[in-house]
Every structure is written in structure tokens, then in C-alpha cells.
Amino acid sequence: MTRTTLKSLAKALNMSVSTVSKALNDSHEISELTKKRVKEAAAELHYQPNVLAQSLKTGKTQTIGVVLPKMTGPFESQILEGMQHAASVQNYRIVIMNSMENEELEGIALLSMLDKSVDGLLFCPIHENSNVVLAEQIIQKIPVVIFDRTDYPLDTHKVGVLNSEGTYSACKHLFDIGKKNIAIFCGTNQGITAKRLAGYQRAHQDFNIPVVDEYTVYCTVKSIPDLHLEMEGHINRLLHLPNPPEAILCVADTITTHLLGVLAKLEIKVPETLAVMGFANTDLALSLNPSLSTIRQPTKDIGEIAVTKLISLISKPNRSQTAWEDTKLPTSIQLRRSTIG
Amino acid sequence: MTRTTLKSLAKALNMSVSTVSKALNDSHEISELTKKRVKEAAAELHYQPNVLAQSLKTGKTQTIGVVLPKMTGPFESQILEGMQHAASVQNYRIVIMNSMENEELEGIALLSMLDKSVDGLLFCPIHENSNVVLAEQIIQKIPVVIFDRTDYPLDTHKVGVLNSEGTYSACKHLFDIGKKNIAIFCGTNQGITAKRLAGYQRAHQDFNIPVVDEYTVYCTVKSIPDLHLEMEGHINRLLHLPNPPEAILCVADTITTHLLGVLAKLEIKVPETLAVMGFANTDLALSLNPSLSTIRQPTKDIGEIAVTKLISLISKPNRSQTAWEDTKLPTSIQLRRSTIG
DNA sequence: TTGTACGCGTTATCAT
DNA sequence: ATGATAACGCGTACAA
């Protein structure tokens, strides 16, 4: 059982390879009749072009590489699904490399993109200056689009969200329901944290509410059980302040979704004692107890737009003189019982 | 800025392509001195072999394809991460195709695996006889390993879990804490549901507890809000039975994790009125209120083992006379407050 | 309209 | 120990 190649197809048809090739590619210099004959025979013999040979010849692989720090978590998998979908629609495939939040692994992943096996790269850097020189090397050869963690010094298209607006709206909502004292739980990614923190501060300014320094809290721990402990400590400390907060705003998915568990364990009433809301992209927000008010990121859009922009770069002849776009998608807010009882 | 190829490298070194190629591949017929010179020059000029040309020549792509029904949800992304990890360690890359639970899309995805662009396929079929003929065609050309939904008529390695044992242990636990009347909420995948249902029934037999027909419930709906409504209906019906159940066992992740939300809305006490446990692979089980007792699948292992088995098939010369292994990994049970208060 | 010949970048066989 | 050359499967400029 040997593979059908152009050559074998040509032999079976008593024609030359080039005729067959042109016929299959609908060249105008081939008669309709032969085209039809060729295509029928191709279908008959289950001919499939060898994409490797095609790519070697054309220099295009119809493949785009994705390098991202993690792929568990609803946020990441939703982005990946968006990418996967947009890519397959436009006849591209996706190969994923996981940097596992590790700069060295990220370097290896990036390096493997230089071998002509992908037409473009979608990159979510671990932090704002990880592997920058490598990235600059890569972008000399293939187009790159930065997504999610867009605070990265590379001149190219970027696709992320309006981080500061998300926290701003959340604060506004909390103010509206009478919670003026809002603690904010920050995550480990500096660029994103900074943006979201800025929205929090700007909201306070605009509404003339003072920012209490002690309300800004950093959760640095990685494992879930440890995170629970760390958050317990923070909450106990906050509630014993002379002026304890009435709400907690979380700026990272893991922190947000696990906070309710911690509060339940401490038997703190939500939202009466502490209202809770934060960035989170899981369906489960609806099924938590109480259901969780969230700031939701348009993950699928991020993925799809990133892919579309990348593909447009790939097909563009002179990439050098492009005006780079820093696309910031709006977040949206779902109000549920963790803030409005 | 033109790419460094074997040829340009050779020219720079005043040597022939074949010498350079052999030197880089550590052929024994090349002197140490030249090897050293070649390798230095290669590093100097940032030479990277063109993997496409390599693959075209060798027939190996160092790439494995994954076709699976969905990739959101913790279960799927954990499996993917396991695959990704095992693959990269063994110097393979992964390209993912999402069938989106749609048999036609699955067919397209599978078809694209026939073009010599992957060395092997990891396949999680939509259901027990979707695209079987296509799969059989594929396995003629490249090795295939079936994962997760292993109830599929293809002679090859399979990697899944001991589904019936999971529900068996769960029932045993519920019996132990005095909940003899257990309702079971089933999902839409027939093969897996059947296995898990069997474990439920076997447990009842072994412990001499009658199976009540009305306790077996099917949740068929896809969207989360609708699923909530459907489950509400089932629960109301069950609780008005003359002999209402004291526990609910869920056999699909989505059902399990969302059930607590439904019960909270109905203000039903968990675990007092109804204990809850079920298959679920999310970290959030710990942070639900009450925290959720789960049957957990070794997702990372599934992914890693599937990859390892596939790679071993790829490197095996005579695939025809292999003894196919149907690997069933054990599940594990985490007891939390949704059953033991 | 069809066919011939070459090259994409490698690896592998055969000489030297 | 090293070098010339064919081949992998395809696309295409050029010739017929």
C-alpha cells in the first residue's frame, strides 16, 4: 500500500507531473476536460499532496506557532479555542508550545520557531522582558503577534484587554452599592497587575474616595492550598483593621475563584460582610455559592483577533512599514450574588 | 538577511555539503577536527536545519496530531498539558485539531492527518462509532492511540480510566456514611456513561441495596443556563418521590460542578438533605461551598501515557504484530464537605 | 494546451 | 576522511 504521489497519479493518467499539478491547482493553462479527468483520478486514488514537499517548495507551512505560559485554566483554554477556531477556518493549523511560566523553557520554545516550520508566531510572554532578544530575532524572520500580556517591548501588533477599565467599572459598581472601602488582591504578573491597579486608583480619584494603602494586597503563592492559607492571613489582617474593607476586588482568575472558598471556610458572610468580585472567566462563577460577580475577558475574541491579525501579516508583502496596532478589547461585567446579595 | 543553509555553511567553510551534514550529525566517518570546525561555524552563523527538508527526506516530522472533541474545561486542558509535556520532553511537537463534538468537523480534522504531516495520532472520538472507516484508513498509514473515550472499535493502544471503579468507590463511600438511596445524574457520552452506570449498579448488588429505577437521570442539555433548569426539574421530581434519594452522584464534570449551584439556588442543604459527589477535575472543587467531594481522573497521566505509547509505536518497525493494550488508569476519590459535612 | 527540467534543503549512497 | 550526486514530492519557468 504505497502512497499516491503526483508522479504516480501522472503515470496512471499517462500525463506529465506538471500537467497534473497545474490541473489540481486550477491553472488557467489547462483545459477543463483534463482538469476534470485529473481531479476524478485524484479523488479515486485518494491523492493527498504531501504538505511537507509543498511547504518546502512554497516556503509556506500553513501553520502558526503559539507560545504561552500555561494552558490549564479556563482563560487560557478559551483563548486557545478561539485561536484554533479562527485558524482552522482560514486553513491554518496551530502548534502549541507551553513555556510553563519558565523563562528558559520559553526560550527553547521560541528557538524552535526559527526553523522555518511555522509561518508566524502568537506569543504571550511570561513577563515584560523575558526573552526579548530572542523575540527580536524571530520577528526578523516571521511575523509575531503578542497577546494577553501585551506589555512587552516588541514592535508589532498586540491584542489584549482594557485592564484598567475592568477594575474601574468594578469599583464603580461597588461604590454604587455602598461599598466604599475596597481591598484589592493582586496577582503575580506585574504588567497586568499594574494596569488593573491603576484602574482601581483612578476610580477612587474620580469618585473622591481615598485609597487606603493597607487595602492593596499581593498574593504571591502558586499552589492552591498555600494560596488558601495566604489569603486567610490577608483577610484576617484586613478585618482587624480599625477601618476594615467592605469588599474585595481580585485581579487574577485563580485568586478570584478561590477567594469564595476561603471566605466560606472563615464563615464570613458574602456579600454582607465582604462583597467579592474580580477577574474570572469560568462558567462556574454562576454555580458558586454565592454566585460570583465577575469581570470577564473576551477570551475567544482575543484568540480569534490575534490569529486574524497574524495571518494578515503573513500574507502582507512588505511587513516593515506597517502601523502596529495595540488592540485593547473591552471587558464586561456580570453582576451576581457575591456583590448584590 | 538570508537564511543559513547547509549549502551556505559549506561554502563558508570551503567544504562540501555532505561533509557538513555528516559532521553536524556526528557521523563516525568525520574527523573530530572538522566536526569541531563545522559546529563552531554553525553556531557562529546561527545555522538551523530546515525541519521541512529534513522531514521530507527522512519521512519523520517529529509532530503528533491530537483530535479531540473540545478543549475548554479543566479535564481536557489537563490532558493536553500532559501530552504537551511528554511530547516536548521526547522532542515531539503537538498540533491540535478540535472536532467540537461535531462528527463532520472531526472527519475534516482526521482527514488532514493523512497528508504525511504528523507521525502519529492521538484520538478521542466523539462517540463510539464516529468516523470509524476514516480512522481505519489512517491507522494503515500512521499509528493511532485512542484516549479518554476508549470505547471505540479500532485495534490499537487505548488509554482511559477505570470508569466503573470510580462510581463503585463513590457509592461505597456514600453507603458508608449512611446514604443508601443514591440518585445518579448521567451525561451524554454513551460509552462512558454506560461504564459508570455499571459501577453504580455493581456497588448496589455487592452491598445488597436495591437499585431504584427513578434514581437514574439523564442530563442532555448543552448550555449552562439550560442545564441548570434541567437539573432543577430533576431534583424537584426526585425530592417529591415517596422515597427520595439522600445523595446524588454525577458522572460528568459539567454536571457535577454545576449541581451545587442548582442546589444552592433551591436552598437545599448539602450534605444534610442531599449529599453530592461526582466526577470532576477542577481545582475549584476545594473552593466551592460546600467543598465538593470528587472522583478525580489522572488527566496528566492519561496525556503522558498516550503520548509515550504513541511514540513507542512510531519508532517500532513492525507495527502489525503488536499486542494492543487497553490501559485503564485508576481514579481517585477526594472526600470533602459535600458528602461528609 | 502539455511536457521537460530545475530547485527547495536535507540525508544517504557511492566514489574518491 | 571527504566529496559528488541522487532522491524525497512538489511547483513553476521555459520549451515544445
XYZ file of C-alpha atoms (C1' of nucleotides) in Angstrom:
714
model
C 0.000 0.000 0.000
C 2.126 2.845 -1.270
C 1.151 6.488 -1.192
C -0.323 8.221 -4.182
C 2.025 10.982 -5.272
C 1.875 13.421 -8.103
C 4.167 11.184 -10.071
C 2.146 8.020 -9.603
C -1.009 9.936 -10.394
C 0.576 11.233 -13.591
C 1.660 7.783 -14.601
C -1.806 6.384 -14.010
C -3.194 9.135 -16.220
C -0.500 8.939 -18.846
C 0.266 12.585 -18.367
C 3.209 14.530 -17.022
C 3.574 15.607 -13.425
C 3.392 19.263 -14.275
C 0.116 18.878 -16.124
C -1.356 17.084 -13.182
C -0.011 19.625 -10.743
C -1.390 22.513 -12.747
C -4.718 20.812 -13.199
C -5.081 20.271 -9.486
C -4.191 23.891 -8.817
C -6.756 25.083 -11.349
C -4.205 26.696 -13.595
C -5.779 28.640 -16.459
C -3.438 26.976 -18.890
C -5.109 23.602 -18.526
C -8.244 22.577 -20.378
C -11.406 21.943 -18.458
C -11.511 18.415 -19.726
C -8.110 17.416 -18.410
C -8.793 19.197 -15.142
C -11.856 17.097 -14.704
C -10.102 13.875 -15.589
C -7.235 14.662 -13.253
C -9.454 15.587 -10.354
C -11.528 12.468 -10.736
C -8.474 10.279 -10.776
C -7.091 12.137 -7.781
C -10.242 11.526 -5.807
C -10.326 7.940 -6.988
C -6.827 7.203 -5.796
C -7.210 9.277 -2.635
C -4.440 11.563 -3.665
C -3.344 13.977 -0.975
C -0.490 16.352 -1.629
C 2.454 15.943 0.672
C 2.318 19.167 2.622
C 5.953 18.892 3.538
C 7.041 18.960 -0.056
C 4.550 21.709 -0.728
C 5.869 23.771 2.130
C 9.459 23.195 1.198
C 8.687 24.432 -2.242
C 6.465 27.361 -1.435
C 8.034 28.453 1.829
C 4.622 28.474 3.495
C 3.640 25.924 6.092
C 0.045 26.963 6.856
C 0.983 26.538 10.475
C 1.187 29.088 13.221
C 3.015 28.607 16.481
C 1.666 29.605 19.860
C 3.930 30.104 22.862
C 2.141 30.727 26.119
C 2.917 30.337 29.831
C 0.240 27.845 30.748
C -2.701 26.132 29.180
C -4.760 24.921 32.080
C -7.316 27.274 33.424
C -10.416 28.366 31.547
C -8.871 31.642 30.491
C -6.048 30.086 28.542
C -8.070 27.265 27.057
C -10.731 29.678 25.863
C -8.088 31.741 24.117
C -6.619 28.620 22.585
C -10.009 27.525 21.391
C -10.559 30.899 19.774
C -7.226 30.630 18.032
C -7.839 27.076 16.963
C -11.177 28.022 15.511
C -10.064 31.115 13.626
C -7.028 29.281 12.345
C -8.851 26.270 11.015
C -11.387 28.483 9.287
C -8.574 30.240 7.483
C -6.910 26.951 6.702
C -4.119 27.140 9.214
C -3.134 24.740 11.902
C -1.795 25.517 15.309
C 1.136 24.078 17.168
C 1.302 24.917 20.815
C 4.373 25.270 22.953
C 3.928 25.661 26.668
C 6.543 27.778 28.437
C 5.171 26.734 31.818
C 5.920 30.177 33.251
C 9.588 29.323 32.949
C 11.837 31.672 31.057
C 14.292 29.023 29.989
C 11.582 26.763 28.613
C 10.114 29.771 26.904
C 13.452 30.343 25.240
C 13.574 26.793 23.966
C 10.051 27.085 22.655
C 10.816 30.325 20.860
C 14.003 28.933 19.431
C 12.088 26.098 17.850
C 10.069 28.645 15.927
C 13.096 29.719 13.940
C 13.388 26.531 11.948
C 11.007 27.534 9.177
C 8.299 25.250 10.448
C 5.755 27.954 11.220
C 4.626 30.946 9.205
C 4.036 33.161 12.205
C 4.040 33.283 15.972
C 1.475 34.126 18.624
C 3.323 34.934 21.789
C 2.229 35.547 25.360
C 5.434 36.353 27.241
C 5.997 35.259 30.798
C 6.801 38.780 31.866
C 7.545 42.147 30.352
C 11.123 41.458 29.392
C 11.501 37.740 29.066
C 13.458 36.578 26.035
C 13.242 39.925 24.315
C 16.375 39.498 22.217
C 15.187 36.135 21.021
C 11.808 37.593 20.130
C 13.520 40.319 18.156
C 15.479 37.708 16.276
C 12.323 35.828 15.461
C 10.416 38.814 14.215
C 13.142 39.375 11.634
C 12.084 36.117 10.040
C 8.391 35.674 10.691
C 5.599 37.961 11.880
C 4.708 37.904 15.559
C 1.602 38.987 17.416
C 1.695 39.479 21.186
C -1.445 38.541 23.079
C -2.817 38.882 26.606
C 0.348 40.100 28.321
C 0.862 42.881 25.866
C 3.225 44.907 27.992
C 6.199 43.778 26.013
C 8.832 45.774 24.153
C 8.401 44.368 20.673
C 7.191 46.466 17.764
C 4.274 44.516 16.388
C 0.533 44.018 16.692
C -0.734 43.348 20.172
C -4.081 42.031 21.341
C -5.179 42.315 24.936
C -7.892 43.802 27.072
C -8.604 47.149 28.666
C -7.350 46.022 32.023
C -7.692 49.281 33.853
C -11.222 49.764 32.626
C -12.221 46.396 34.071
C -11.229 47.292 37.594
C -12.578 50.801 37.157
C -16.061 49.534 36.339
C -15.910 47.032 39.150
C -15.028 49.756 41.648
C -17.799 51.917 40.304
C -20.284 49.113 40.825
C -19.056 48.504 44.357
C -19.257 52.202 45.155
C -22.776 52.247 43.747
C -23.941 49.558 46.140
C -22.412 51.436 49.026
C -19.132 49.606 49.441
C -16.637 52.442 49.628
C -13.818 50.543 51.275
C -12.450 48.130 48.726
C -9.455 45.917 49.250
C -7.695 44.734 46.133
C -5.958 41.367 45.819
C -3.214 41.463 43.235
C -1.550 38.661 41.318
C 1.972 37.950 40.237
C 2.065 39.273 36.702
C 3.447 42.757 37.072
C 2.360 44.362 33.831
C -1.228 43.292 34.116
C -1.419 43.908 37.838
C -0.132 47.439 37.384
C -2.792 48.235 34.790
C -5.596 46.853 36.883
C -4.346 48.588 39.973
C -4.310 51.850 38.034
C -7.993 51.436 37.203
C -8.729 50.902 40.879
C -6.868 54.055 41.803
C -8.391 56.112 39.052
C -11.875 55.099 40.140
C -11.101 56.239 43.659
C -9.882 59.574 42.378
C -12.885 60.122 40.148
C -15.303 59.339 42.960
C -13.349 61.208 45.579
C -12.734 58.212 47.735
C -9.342 57.950 49.399
C -7.131 54.955 48.618
C -6.158 53.158 51.801
C -2.643 51.761 51.460
C -3.287 48.694 53.589
C -6.059 47.619 51.232
C -3.639 46.744 48.470
C -2.587 43.146 48.945
C -0.315 40.868 46.930
C -0.894 37.131 46.665
C 2.333 35.564 45.542
C 1.861 31.890 46.122
C 1.396 29.262 43.411
C -0.084 26.106 44.924
C -3.765 26.161 45.727
C -3.565 25.041 49.359
C -0.847 27.590 50.066
C -2.855 30.250 48.303
C -5.761 29.499 50.598
C -3.542 29.995 53.620
C -2.045 33.165 52.271
C -5.457 34.627 51.557
C -6.714 33.608 55.005
C -3.897 35.585 56.537
C -4.639 38.646 54.460
C -8.329 38.552 55.230
C -7.836 38.172 58.952
C -5.464 41.089 58.942
C -7.786 43.270 56.893
C -10.826 42.556 59.024
C -8.955 43.565 62.151
C -8.031 46.916 60.734
C -9.653 49.861 62.506
C -11.386 50.594 59.252
C -11.940 47.191 57.649
C -12.855 46.893 53.961
C -16.371 46.050 52.872
C -15.400 44.455 49.593
C -12.571 42.624 47.928
C -11.673 43.057 44.305
C -9.472 40.374 42.767
C -7.360 40.958 39.706
C -6.378 37.403 38.767
C -8.592 34.454 37.904
C -7.195 31.967 40.380
C -7.389 34.416 43.253
C -10.929 35.412 42.394
C -12.379 31.954 42.119
C -10.702 30.595 45.207
C -11.449 33.552 47.447
C -15.044 32.494 47.982
C -13.827 29.153 49.301
C -11.589 30.867 51.809
C -14.364 33.162 52.968
C -16.729 30.219 53.327
C -14.209 28.431 55.482
C -13.783 31.534 57.650
C -17.581 31.758 57.822
C -17.573 35.314 56.589
C -20.842 36.441 55.047
C -20.743 37.313 51.363
C -21.735 39.932 50.345
C -22.934 41.280 53.719
C -19.594 41.419 55.490
C -17.458 41.370 52.391
C -18.645 41.730 48.834
C -16.474 39.940 46.307
C -15.824 40.404 42.666
C -12.942 40.045 40.277
C -11.499 38.923 37.008
C -12.618 35.398 36.188
C -13.551 33.567 33.033
C -15.066 30.380 34.294
C -18.632 29.212 33.748
C -18.580 28.085 37.312
C -18.987 31.647 38.552
C -22.692 31.070 38.153
C -22.655 27.926 40.250
C -20.539 29.137 43.119
C -22.240 29.859 46.397
C -22.948 32.689 46.379
C -22.729 33.104 42.646
C -19.782 35.269 41.767
C -19.789 38.721 40.205
C -17.057 38.750 37.616
C -15.093 40.867 35.230
C -14.980 38.743 32.129
C -12.428 38.980 29.356
C -13.438 38.303 25.758
C -11.087 35.341 25.508
C -12.441 33.863 22.337
C -12.143 37.232 20.630
C -8.593 37.668 21.840
C -7.671 34.374 20.252
C -9.531 34.981 17.042
C -8.313 38.519 16.538
C -4.750 37.567 17.287
C -4.906 34.843 14.662
C -6.545 37.069 12.088
C -4.006 39.836 12.569
C -1.179 37.370 12.337
C -2.458 35.830 9.152
C -2.869 39.236 7.609
C 0.750 39.956 8.471
C 1.809 36.661 6.985
C 0.174 37.448 3.687
C 1.373 41.047 3.621
C 4.340 41.572 1.298
C 6.225 44.422 2.981
C 5.925 43.938 6.667
C 8.457 46.623 7.515
C 6.211 49.618 7.059
C 3.176 48.521 8.968
C 1.462 50.670 11.542
C 1.345 48.485 14.612
C -1.955 48.257 16.401
C -2.253 47.800 20.133
C -5.763 46.400 20.274
C -7.455 46.631 23.656
C -10.722 44.741 23.885
C -13.301 45.822 26.436
C -14.074 43.625 29.405
C -17.612 43.056 30.569
C -19.125 42.758 33.986
C -21.530 40.097 35.236
C -23.255 41.037 38.434
C -24.238 38.156 40.651
C -24.904 37.494 44.281
C -21.403 37.946 45.628
C -21.904 41.685 45.343
C -25.618 42.322 45.158
C -26.803 39.602 47.529
C 19.311 38.831 5.779
C 19.224 35.424 4.156
C 18.944 32.124 5.958
C 21.941 29.972 6.674
C 21.535 26.658 4.914
C 23.740 23.636 4.684
C 24.976 24.871 1.380
C 25.915 28.343 2.518
C 27.558 26.871 5.571
C 29.574 24.547 3.378
C 30.646 27.370 1.156
C 31.728 29.463 4.097
C 33.811 26.534 5.308
C 35.149 25.556 1.914
C 33.788 22.093 2.373
C 31.107 20.035 0.706
C 27.521 19.869 1.872
C 27.732 16.209 2.645
C 30.743 16.664 4.873
C 28.998 19.399 6.771
C 25.833 17.379 7.079
C 27.681 14.373 8.394
C 29.734 16.469 10.773
C 26.617 18.008 12.264
C 25.070 14.580 12.643
C 28.169 13.249 14.395
C 28.914 10.673 11.759
C 31.801 8.397 12.690
C 33.359 8.917 9.291
C 34.255 12.519 10.023
C 37.346 13.591 11.917
C 36.978 15.276 15.251
C 38.752 18.324 13.983
C 36.370 19.018 11.143
C 33.399 18.242 13.351
C 34.583 20.913 15.715
C 35.201 23.430 12.960
C 31.803 22.783 11.421
C 29.937 23.032 14.665
C 31.633 26.258 15.568
C 30.788 27.794 12.242
C 27.232 26.555 12.521
C 26.819 28.200 15.897
C 28.514 31.334 14.606
C 26.156 31.693 11.676
C 23.112 30.596 13.685
C 22.551 27.677 11.410
C 19.287 25.860 11.993
C 18.353 22.898 9.865
C 15.165 23.341 7.890
C 12.907 20.804 9.507
C 10.700 20.662 6.451
C 13.517 19.473 4.251
C 14.604 17.111 6.968
C 11.140 15.670 7.258
C 10.698 15.369 3.547
C 13.900 13.406 3.375
C 13.532 11.227 6.447
C 9.790 10.759 6.421
C 9.599 11.732 10.084
C 8.051 15.004 11.190
C 8.554 14.835 14.969
C 4.992 16.002 15.210
C 1.962 14.240 16.603
C -1.603 15.198 15.908
C -4.339 15.361 18.504
C -8.008 15.244 17.580
C -10.395 15.783 20.456
C -13.996 16.949 20.877
C -13.381 20.037 22.974
C -10.548 21.769 24.670
C -12.160 24.018 27.195
C -12.832 22.591 30.566
C -10.161 21.589 33.049
C -10.365 17.936 32.125
C -9.382 18.430 28.521
C -6.775 21.081 29.144
C -5.105 18.963 31.776
C -4.867 16.092 29.329
C -3.496 18.406 26.677
C -0.929 19.748 29.077
C 0.167 16.226 29.916
C 0.525 15.442 26.228
C 2.337 18.660 25.522
C 4.773 17.980 28.312
C 5.527 14.376 27.467
C 5.865 15.252 23.821
C 8.281 18.103 24.265
C 10.423 16.011 26.564
C 10.692 13.378 23.852
C 11.347 16.008 21.243
C 7.971 15.995 19.585
C 5.581 18.807 18.949
C 1.824 18.699 19.086
C -0.728 20.025 16.684
C -4.271 20.124 17.963
C -7.434 19.805 15.980
C -10.720 20.447 17.718
C -13.656 18.407 16.472
C -16.065 20.488 18.577
C -18.231 17.437 19.241
C -19.197 17.548 15.582
C -18.731 14.433 13.519
C -18.236 16.266 10.265
C -15.584 18.545 11.685
C -13.987 15.501 13.216
C -13.840 13.963 9.780
C -12.110 17.001 8.346
C -9.638 17.010 11.189
C -8.866 13.328 10.725
C -8.532 13.734 7.007
C -5.877 16.380 7.491
C -3.820 13.812 9.339
C -3.340 11.765 6.215
C -1.096 14.239 4.468
C 2.164 12.988 5.942
C 2.441 15.953 8.253
C 2.243 14.009 11.502
C 3.983 10.844 12.608
C 1.098 9.617 14.715
C -2.347 10.447 16.005
C -3.918 10.766 19.420
C -7.634 10.474 19.006
C -10.564 10.999 21.327
C -13.635 10.126 19.257
C -16.895 11.955 19.659
C -18.758 8.730 20.167
C -18.261 5.018 19.853
C -18.626 4.813 16.104
C -17.846 8.200 14.701
C -15.634 8.211 11.626
C -14.572 4.629 12.095
C -13.796 3.970 8.451
C -11.672 7.074 8.287
C -9.830 6.057 11.420
C -9.160 2.674 9.911
C -7.751 4.332 6.842
C -5.477 6.451 8.964
C -4.135 3.628 11.032
C -2.947 1.979 7.836
C -0.538 4.847 7.438
C 0.374 6.066 10.888
C -0.032 4.684 14.405
C -3.010 5.828 16.418
C -3.712 5.809 20.134
C -7.238 6.288 21.437
C -7.605 8.200 24.690
C -10.355 9.013 27.176
C -13.329 7.710 25.188
C -11.765 4.340 24.616
C -14.938 2.540 23.710
C -14.076 2.609 20.051
C -13.744 -0.217 17.537
C -10.173 0.318 16.413
C -7.434 -2.206 17.086
C -4.740 -0.199 18.785
C -3.497 1.021 22.148
C -6.071 2.771 24.287
C -5.634 4.893 27.385
C -8.535 5.719 29.645
C -9.688 5.298 33.195
C -11.449 2.635 35.221
C -14.774 4.334 34.923
C -16.879 1.752 36.672
C -14.487 1.612 39.590
C -14.848 5.338 40.130
C -18.582 5.212 40.616
C -18.260 1.984 42.589
C -15.972 3.603 45.143
C -18.161 6.665 45.297
C -21.228 4.537 46.025
C -19.322 2.622 48.639
C -18.378 5.848 50.355
C -21.941 7.101 50.273
C -23.227 3.808 51.657
C -20.618 4.020 54.395
C -21.886 7.366 55.576
C -25.415 6.083 55.631
C -26.723 7.337 52.322
C -28.320 4.264 50.809
C -30.569 5.999 48.317
C -28.360 7.416 45.621
C -29.586 9.152 42.508
C -27.215 9.180 39.566
C -27.030 12.014 37.037
C -25.738 10.799 33.701
C -24.158 12.693 30.843
C -24.410 12.448 27.111
C -21.457 10.267 26.175
C -22.926 6.807 25.943
C -19.826 4.673 26.252
C -18.539 6.385 29.346
C -21.957 6.768 30.917
C -22.640 3.074 30.497
C -19.406 2.125 32.263
C -20.007 4.467 35.146
C -23.582 3.351 35.478
C -22.371 -0.226 35.632
C -20.149 0.598 38.588
C -23.109 2.152 40.345
C -25.194 -0.938 39.774
C -22.465 -3.336 40.766
C -21.967 -1.474 44.031
C -25.650 -1.808 44.790
C -25.523 -5.535 44.123
C -22.449 -6.092 46.242
C -23.931 -4.218 49.167
C -27.394 -5.672 48.747
C -29.076 -2.390 48.128
C -31.839 -2.286 45.531
C -31.441 -0.032 42.513
C -34.396 2.324 42.216
C -35.174 2.957 38.552
C -36.325 6.523 39.074
C -32.968 7.433 40.528
C -31.228 7.164 37.169
C -31.443 10.517 35.457
C -30.098 11.797 32.159
C -28.994 15.382 31.645
C -28.928 16.036 27.948
C -28.652 19.773 27.621
C -25.570 21.658 26.491
C -25.827 25.306 27.525
C -25.167 26.111 31.158
C -28.372 28.049 31.895
C -30.485 25.326 30.312
C -28.570 22.690 32.211
C -29.412 24.492 35.429
C -33.095 24.390 34.554
C -32.988 20.767 33.542
C -31.284 19.784 36.771
C -33.754 21.837 38.808
C -36.560 19.856 37.272
C -34.898 16.536 38.019
C -34.196 17.477 41.607
C -37.692 18.679 42.296
C -39.088 15.478 40.882
C -36.703 13.286 42.862
C -37.367 15.027 46.155
C -41.096 14.516 45.763
C -40.726 10.814 45.303
C -42.239 8.740 48.126
C -38.733 7.524 48.806
C -36.486 10.467 47.877
C -32.755 9.982 47.409
C -30.280 11.103 50.025
C -27.401 11.652 47.660
C -26.633 12.490 44.061
C -23.764 11.004 42.153
C -22.746 12.793 38.951
C -20.884 11.101 36.162
C -19.799 14.074 34.060
C -17.663 17.044 35.038
C -20.010 19.800 33.975
C -22.960 18.238 35.712
C -21.013 17.683 38.894
C -19.621 21.153 39.234
C -22.837 22.945 38.403
C -25.080 20.818 40.562
C -24.018 22.583 43.751
C -25.099 25.871 42.235
C -28.530 24.495 41.475
C -28.918 23.082 44.965
C -27.840 26.398 46.484
C -30.454 28.194 44.474
C -33.119 25.703 45.600
C -31.866 26.198 49.167
C -31.340 22.518 49.650
C -28.901 21.614 52.383
C -25.756 19.819 51.288
C -24.901 17.251 52.520
C -27.727 17.027 55.060
C -30.641 16.760 52.646
C -28.618 15.662 49.674
C -25.005 14.616 49.665
C -23.223 15.320 46.385
C -20.247 13.846 44.695
C -19.121 13.098 41.198
C -16.503 13.093 38.516
C -14.716 16.432 38.363
C -11.197 17.527 37.706
C -11.199 21.145 38.700
C -9.146 22.719 41.464
C -12.212 24.703 42.304
C -13.807 21.696 43.988
C -11.921 22.776 47.073
C -13.321 26.293 46.943
C -16.942 25.517 46.278
C -19.402 25.945 49.117
C -19.598 23.371 50.460
C -16.355 21.994 49.123
C -17.057 19.203 46.709
C -16.221 15.526 47.071
C -14.919 14.353 43.736
C -13.865 11.397 41.702
C -10.738 12.628 40.027
C -9.214 11.263 36.847
C -5.453 11.181 36.392
C -5.608 13.527 33.429
C -1.948 14.364 33.222
C -1.096 10.676 33.251
C -3.614 9.948 30.524
C -1.959 12.530 28.328
C 1.571 11.466 29.101
C 0.943 7.757 28.741
C -0.929 8.227 25.492
C 1.991 10.181 24.069
C 4.566 7.708 25.281
C 2.683 4.758 23.839
C 2.240 6.545 20.567
C 5.895 7.428 20.274
C 6.866 3.866 21.014
C 4.572 2.764 18.193
C 6.093 5.330 15.887
C 9.581 4.039 16.486
C 8.558 0.393 16.288
C 9.461 -1.214 12.955
C 6.710 -3.844 12.536
C 3.547 -2.385 13.903
C 1.364 -5.174 12.570
C 2.114 -7.739 15.226
C 1.736 -5.673 18.344
C -0.318 -6.748 21.319
C -2.697 -3.866 21.869
C -3.022 -2.635 25.407
C -6.218 -1.205 26.784
C -4.780 0.769 29.673
C -7.252 1.694 32.376
C -5.895 4.109 34.933
C -7.402 4.173 38.414
C -9.441 7.142 39.524
C -9.060 8.582 42.994
C -11.535 9.994 45.437
C -11.287 13.246 47.322
C -13.694 13.454 50.222
C -14.824 16.936 51.107
C -17.766 18.604 52.772
C -20.394 17.899 50.141
C -20.580 14.348 51.445
C -19.099 14.328 54.907
C -20.331 17.707 56.106
C -2.511 23.001 -24.127
C 1.053 19.935 -22.476
C 5.750 18.357 -21.188
C 10.843 18.975 -19.528
C 13.891 20.343 -16.286
C 15.283 22.506 -12.253
C 15.349 23.727 -7.363
C 13.557 23.975 -2.401
C 17.314 21.876 1.913
C 18.162 17.730 3.539
C 20.026 12.834 4.019
C 22.177 8.786 2.060
C 24.769 6.043 -1.332
C 28.640 5.604 -3.664
C 33.163 7.070 -5.229
C 37.419 9.050 -4.366
C 38.151 11.229 5.787
C 35.839 13.763 2.307
C 33.138 14.906 -1.879
C 29.843 14.368 -5.891
C 25.240 13.053 -6.757
C 20.616 11.173 -6.358
C 16.366 11.350 -4.149
C 12.250 12.924 -1.041
C 7.389 15.343 -3.589
C 6.083 19.350 -5.247
C 5.685 23.936 -8.147
C 6.976 26.557 -11.986
C 9.793 28.860 -15.763
C 10.536 27.639 -20.031
C 10.388 24.939 -24.121
C 7.610 22.430 -27.432
